[in-house]
XYZ file of C-alpha atoms in Angstrom:
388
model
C 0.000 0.000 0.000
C 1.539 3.125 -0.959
C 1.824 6.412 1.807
C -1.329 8.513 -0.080
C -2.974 5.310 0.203
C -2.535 4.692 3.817
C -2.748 8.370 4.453
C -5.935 8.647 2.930
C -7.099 5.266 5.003
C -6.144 6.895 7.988
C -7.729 10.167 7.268
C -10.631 7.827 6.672
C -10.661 5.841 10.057
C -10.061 9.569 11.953
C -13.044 11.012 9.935
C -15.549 7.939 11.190
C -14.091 7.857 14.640
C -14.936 11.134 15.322
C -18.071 10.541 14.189
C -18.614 7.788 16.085
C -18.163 9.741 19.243
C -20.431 12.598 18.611
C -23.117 10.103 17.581
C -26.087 9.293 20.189
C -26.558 6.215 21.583
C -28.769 4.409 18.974
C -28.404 6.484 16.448
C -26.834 4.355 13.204
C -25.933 7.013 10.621
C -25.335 10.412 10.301
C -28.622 12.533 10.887
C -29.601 14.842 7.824
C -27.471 18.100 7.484
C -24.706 16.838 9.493
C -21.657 18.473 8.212
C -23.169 20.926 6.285
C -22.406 24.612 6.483
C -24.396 27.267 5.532
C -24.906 28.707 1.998
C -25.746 32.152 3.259
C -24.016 34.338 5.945
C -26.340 33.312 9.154
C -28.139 35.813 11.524
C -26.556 36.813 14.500
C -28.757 36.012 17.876
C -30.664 38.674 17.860
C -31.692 38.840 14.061
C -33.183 35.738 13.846
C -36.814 35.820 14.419
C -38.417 33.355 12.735
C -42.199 33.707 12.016
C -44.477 30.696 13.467
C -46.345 28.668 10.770
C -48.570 27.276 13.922
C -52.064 27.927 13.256
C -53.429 27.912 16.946
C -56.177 29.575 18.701
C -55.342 33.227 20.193
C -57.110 35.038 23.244
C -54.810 38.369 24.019
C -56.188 39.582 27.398
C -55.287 43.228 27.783
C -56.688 43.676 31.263
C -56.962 40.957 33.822
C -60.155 38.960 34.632
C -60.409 40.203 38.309
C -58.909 43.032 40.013
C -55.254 43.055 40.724
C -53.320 43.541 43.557
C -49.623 43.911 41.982
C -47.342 43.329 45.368
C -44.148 44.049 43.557
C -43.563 46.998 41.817
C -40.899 49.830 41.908
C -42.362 53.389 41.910
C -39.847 57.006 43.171
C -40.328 58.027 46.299
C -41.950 60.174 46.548
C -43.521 60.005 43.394
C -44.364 63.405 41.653
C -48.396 63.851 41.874
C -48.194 64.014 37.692
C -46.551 60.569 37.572
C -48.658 59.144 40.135
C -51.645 60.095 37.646
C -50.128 58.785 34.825
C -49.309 55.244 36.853
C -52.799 54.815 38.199
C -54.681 55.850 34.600
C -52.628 52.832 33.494
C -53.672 50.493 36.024
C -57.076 51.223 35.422
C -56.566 49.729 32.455
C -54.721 46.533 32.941
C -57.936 46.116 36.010
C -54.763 46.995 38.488
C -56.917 47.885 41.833
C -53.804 48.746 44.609
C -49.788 48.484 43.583
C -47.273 47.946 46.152
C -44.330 50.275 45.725
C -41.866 48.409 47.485
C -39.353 51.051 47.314
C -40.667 52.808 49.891
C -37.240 54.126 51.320
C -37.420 54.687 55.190
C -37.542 57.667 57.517
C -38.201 61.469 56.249
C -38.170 60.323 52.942
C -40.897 57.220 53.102
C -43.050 59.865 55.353
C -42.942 62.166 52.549
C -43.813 59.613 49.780
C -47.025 58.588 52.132
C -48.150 62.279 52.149
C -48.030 62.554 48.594
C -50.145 59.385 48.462
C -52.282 60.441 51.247
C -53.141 63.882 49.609
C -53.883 62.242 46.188
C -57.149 62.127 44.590
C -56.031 58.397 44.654
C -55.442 57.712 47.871
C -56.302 53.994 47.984
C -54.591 53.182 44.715
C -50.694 52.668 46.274
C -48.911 52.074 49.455
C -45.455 51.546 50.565
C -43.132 48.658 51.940
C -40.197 50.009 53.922
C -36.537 49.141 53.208
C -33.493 48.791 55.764
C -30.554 51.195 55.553
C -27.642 49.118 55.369
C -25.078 51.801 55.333
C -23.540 51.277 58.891
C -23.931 47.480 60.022
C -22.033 46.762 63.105
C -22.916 45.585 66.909
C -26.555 46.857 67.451
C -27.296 47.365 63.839
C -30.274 44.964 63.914
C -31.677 46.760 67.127
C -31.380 50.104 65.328
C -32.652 48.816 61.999
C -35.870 47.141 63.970
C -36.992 50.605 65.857
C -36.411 52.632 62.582
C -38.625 49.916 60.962
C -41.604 49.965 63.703
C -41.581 53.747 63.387
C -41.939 53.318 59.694
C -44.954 51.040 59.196
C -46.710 53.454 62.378
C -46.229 56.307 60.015
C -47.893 54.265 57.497
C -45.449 51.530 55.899
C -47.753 48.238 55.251
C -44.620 46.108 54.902
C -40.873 45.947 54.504
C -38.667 44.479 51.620
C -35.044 43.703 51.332
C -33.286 44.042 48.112
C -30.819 41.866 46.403
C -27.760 43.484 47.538
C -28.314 41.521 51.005
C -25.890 38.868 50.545
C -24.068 39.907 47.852
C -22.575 43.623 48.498
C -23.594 44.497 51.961
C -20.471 44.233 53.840
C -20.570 45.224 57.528
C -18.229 47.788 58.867
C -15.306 45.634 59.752
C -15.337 44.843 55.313
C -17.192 41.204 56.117
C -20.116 40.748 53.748
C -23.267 40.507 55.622
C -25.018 37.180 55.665
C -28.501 36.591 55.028
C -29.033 34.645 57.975
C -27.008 36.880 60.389
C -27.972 36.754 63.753
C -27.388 40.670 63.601
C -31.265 40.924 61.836
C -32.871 38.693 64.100
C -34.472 41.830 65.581
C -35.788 42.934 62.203
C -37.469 39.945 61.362
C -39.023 39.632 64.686
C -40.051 43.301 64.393
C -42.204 42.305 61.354
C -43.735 39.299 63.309
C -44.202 41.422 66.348
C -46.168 44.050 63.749
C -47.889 41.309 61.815
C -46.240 42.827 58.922
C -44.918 40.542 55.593
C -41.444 40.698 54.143
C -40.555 40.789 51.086
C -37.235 39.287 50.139
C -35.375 39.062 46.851
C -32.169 37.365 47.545
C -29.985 35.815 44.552
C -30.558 35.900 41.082
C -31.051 33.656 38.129
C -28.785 30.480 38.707
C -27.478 30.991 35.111
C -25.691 34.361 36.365
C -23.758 32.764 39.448
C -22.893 29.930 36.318
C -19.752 30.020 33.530
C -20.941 31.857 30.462
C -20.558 29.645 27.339
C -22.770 29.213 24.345
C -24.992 26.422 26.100
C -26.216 29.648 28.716
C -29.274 30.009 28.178
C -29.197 33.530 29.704
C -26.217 34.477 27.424
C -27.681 37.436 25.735
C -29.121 38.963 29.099
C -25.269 38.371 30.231
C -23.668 39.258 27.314
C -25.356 42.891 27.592
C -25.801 43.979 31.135
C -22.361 42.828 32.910
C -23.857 44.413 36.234
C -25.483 40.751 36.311
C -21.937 38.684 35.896
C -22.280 36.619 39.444
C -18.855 34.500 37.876
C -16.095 35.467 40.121
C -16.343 33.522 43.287
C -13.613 35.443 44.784
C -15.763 38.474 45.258
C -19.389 37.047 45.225
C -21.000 34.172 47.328
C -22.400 30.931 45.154
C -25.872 31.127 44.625
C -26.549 28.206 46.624
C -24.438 29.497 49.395
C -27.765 32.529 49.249
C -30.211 29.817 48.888
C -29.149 28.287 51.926
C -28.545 31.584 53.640
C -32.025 32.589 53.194
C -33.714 29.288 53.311
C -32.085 29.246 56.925
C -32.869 32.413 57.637
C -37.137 31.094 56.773
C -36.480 28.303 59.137
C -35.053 29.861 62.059
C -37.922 32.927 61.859
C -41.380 30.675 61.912
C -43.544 34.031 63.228
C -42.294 36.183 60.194
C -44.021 35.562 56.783
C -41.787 36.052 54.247
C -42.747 36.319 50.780
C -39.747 35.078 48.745
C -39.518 36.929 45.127
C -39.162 35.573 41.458
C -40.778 31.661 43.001
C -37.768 32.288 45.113
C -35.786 31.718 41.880
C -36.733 28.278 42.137
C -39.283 28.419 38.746
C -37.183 26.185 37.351
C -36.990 23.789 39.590
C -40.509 23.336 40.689
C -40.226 19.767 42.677
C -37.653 21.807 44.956
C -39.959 24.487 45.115
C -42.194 22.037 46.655
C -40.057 20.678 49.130
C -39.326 24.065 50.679
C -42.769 25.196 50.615
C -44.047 22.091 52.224
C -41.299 22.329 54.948
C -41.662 25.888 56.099
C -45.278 27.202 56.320
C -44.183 30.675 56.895
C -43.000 31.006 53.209
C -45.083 32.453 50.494
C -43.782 33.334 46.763
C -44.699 36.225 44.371
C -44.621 35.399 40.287
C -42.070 38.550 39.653
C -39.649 38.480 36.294
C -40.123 34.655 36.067
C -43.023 34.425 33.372
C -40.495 33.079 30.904
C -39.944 29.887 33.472
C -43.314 29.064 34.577
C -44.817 30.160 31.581
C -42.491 27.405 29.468
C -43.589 24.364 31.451
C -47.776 24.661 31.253
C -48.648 20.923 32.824
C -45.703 21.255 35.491
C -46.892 25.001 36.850
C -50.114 24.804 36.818
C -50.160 21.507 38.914
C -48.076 23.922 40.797
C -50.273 26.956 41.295
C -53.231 24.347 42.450
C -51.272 22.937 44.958
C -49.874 26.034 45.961
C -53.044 28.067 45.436
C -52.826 29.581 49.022
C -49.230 30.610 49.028
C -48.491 32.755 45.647
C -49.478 36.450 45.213
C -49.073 38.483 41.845
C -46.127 40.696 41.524
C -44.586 41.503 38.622
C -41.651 43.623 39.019
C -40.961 46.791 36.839
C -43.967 48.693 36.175
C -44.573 48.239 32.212
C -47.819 48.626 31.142
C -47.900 46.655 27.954
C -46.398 43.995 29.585
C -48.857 42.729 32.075
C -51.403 41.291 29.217
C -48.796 37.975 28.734
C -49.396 37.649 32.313
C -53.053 37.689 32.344
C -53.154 35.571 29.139
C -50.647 32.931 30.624
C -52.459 32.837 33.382
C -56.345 33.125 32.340
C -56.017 31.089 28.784
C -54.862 27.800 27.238
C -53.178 29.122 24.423
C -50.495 28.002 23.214
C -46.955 28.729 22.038
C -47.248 32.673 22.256
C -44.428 35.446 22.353
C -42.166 36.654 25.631
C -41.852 40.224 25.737
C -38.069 40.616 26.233
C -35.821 38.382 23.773
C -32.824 38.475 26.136
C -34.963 37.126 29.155
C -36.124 33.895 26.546
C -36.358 32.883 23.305
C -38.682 30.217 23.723
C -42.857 30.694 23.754
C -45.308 30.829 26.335
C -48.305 28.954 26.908
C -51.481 29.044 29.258
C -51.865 27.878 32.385
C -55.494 28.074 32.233
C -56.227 28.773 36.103
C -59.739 28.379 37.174
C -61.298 31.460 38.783
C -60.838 30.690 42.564
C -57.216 29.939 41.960
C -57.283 33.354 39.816
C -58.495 35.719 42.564
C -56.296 34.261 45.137
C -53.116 34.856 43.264
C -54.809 38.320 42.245
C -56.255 39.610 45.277
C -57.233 37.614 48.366
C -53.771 36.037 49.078
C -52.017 39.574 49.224
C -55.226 40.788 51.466
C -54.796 38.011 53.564
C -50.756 38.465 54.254
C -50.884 42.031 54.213
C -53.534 43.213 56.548
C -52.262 46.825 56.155
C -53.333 46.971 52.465
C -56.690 48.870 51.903
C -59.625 47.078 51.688
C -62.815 48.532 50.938
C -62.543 48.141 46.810
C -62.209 44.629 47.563
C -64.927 43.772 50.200
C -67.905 43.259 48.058
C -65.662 40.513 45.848
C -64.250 38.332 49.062
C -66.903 39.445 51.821
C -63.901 40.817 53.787
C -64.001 43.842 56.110
């Protein structure tokens, strides 16, 4: 045999080997297109858009079936009386009754976002959560934090949330990051028991941006364009189970506090765990905020979910879009199927409908929030739930 012969037997034997290995089990010979490239340059990721051929019913619902209580949203504070106006003309619309502004601040400045409220032709139409100043953490903090807090929801706070940056970039004064589950904010917690007030906690992220960035991330776009959300380097930044356990800890240890955990506690995607921590701590509740794309993706899995769980989840939904709300309502009031996502670097797959019968509808709308917030106004709703 001559040397092109055996080099081209050998280029032969490499050529099916490698084949070999990136084959399937089962699968017998190459599958259609395999080692094709091409023929025209190809879209980049955010080009290609392809148009659905699906034929399949549609039911758009601009405003929701029942009235809303939205328990997450971000307003200022205080908001200007013009964009008050302008927020509440909206929510009339989308059949928005009351809007939590969770950024409520705390002190002078939360006391004058309530009088702007309170002096509004639409008095009843927004309240405020209180946050924690977490500029000066050190022995006493928690004691300091907790009477600032009480004074707060007497001036008219209904509730109190705590941001993201617990766990990740508050450090305490002697450059330690402060842990979720610090004995330091026992005092807060039980302050919010002791006031029969909810909290509100958003604590991690998406797993995908504590995870290496490669082209299998499914959150590469989001990545790829806001690096504020690049969770990566573990020598500045806790793992995100390292929060989940933080938090989850912090749940356990603080049974008289109800704690609403944001986003399905960033568990949407893992619904069976979702379960598990649910079923093991009674105190826990869970708001729907920025994680349409996840429940919304898995129809069979979250609704069996939202039954289940019909008395723990209240409707939040995050930043205050308008036009966005209606793929809420229609994932959560239809059956249709295989429908747009409103941001293409949250998902690029489809939504479908969750179908929710109307009990399970006006708890996740209305009566749940009523029921863990007893500071939220009440009269729009007392005629619908027979509620005082």
């Amino acid at each position: 045999m001559t040397n092109r012969n055996i080099a081209l037997a050998l280029l032969c034997l490499s050529l099916a080997l490698s084949h070999a290995q990136t084959q399937t089990p089962g699968q017998i010979r190459p599958r259609p297109a395999e080692g094709r490239q091409p023929e025209w340059p190809p879209p980049n990721i955010r080009e290609y858009k392809p148009r659905s051929t699906l034929v399949v019913p549609q039911h758009p619902v601009p405003r929701a079936k029942f009235p809303v209580i939205d328990i997450h949203s971000h307003q200022p504070t205080p908001i200007s009386p013009e964009q008050y106006e302008k927020v509440v003309k909206a929510m009339d619309q989308l059949n928005i009754r009351l809007i939590v502004n969770l950024s409520g601040s705390w002190g002078d400045n939360l006391r004058r976002g309530l009088a702007v409220i309170k002096s509004s032709p639409y008095s009843d139409r927004m309240v405020l959560f209180a946050n924690i100043d977490f500029s000066n953490v050190g022995p006493g903090f928690g004691q300091r934090a907790a009477k600032q807090l009480e004074e707060d929801i007497k001036a008219g706070a209904v509730g109190l949330k705590i941001f993201k940056n617990l766990g990740l970039h508050v450090h305490q004064n002697d450059g330690s990051r402060l842990k979720v589950d610090d004995p330091e904010l026992d005092p807060i917690w039980e302050k919010c028991a002791e006031l029969n007030v909810p909290v509100l906690i958003h604590i991690a992220d998406p797993h995908a941006f504590f995870e290496p960035i490669d082209y299998h991330t499914e959150r590469w776009l989001e990545l790829s364009l806001y690096p504020h959300r690049r969770y990566q380097d573990r020598s500045r930044l806790p793992c995100i189970e390292e929060l989940i356990a933080q938090r989850t800890n912090m749940f356990a240890r603080q049974p008289r506090s109800r704690c609403i955990a944001t986003a399905l506690g960033w568990h949407a995607t893992a619904l069976a765990r979702l379960s598990q921590l649910l079923d093991r701590l009674r105190n826990v509740y869970l708001d729907v905020a920025a994680v349409l794309y996840d429940f919304g993706r898995q129809p069979r899995a979250a609704r069996a979910f939202f039954l289940k769980y019909q008395d723990r989840i209240v409707f939040g939904k995050d930043s205050f879009q308008p036009d966005e709300y209606p793929y809420y309502w229609r994932t959560f009031e239809t059956a249709d199927e295989y429908f747009d996502y409103y941001r293409d670097y949250h998902a690029f797959w489809k939504l479908y409908g969750l179908d929710l019968p109307d009990v399970v509808l006006k708890k996740l709308y209305y009566e749940n929030a009523l029921k863990i917030t007893p500071g939220l106004p009440r009269a729009a709703f007392v005629n619908l739930t027979g509620n005082k």
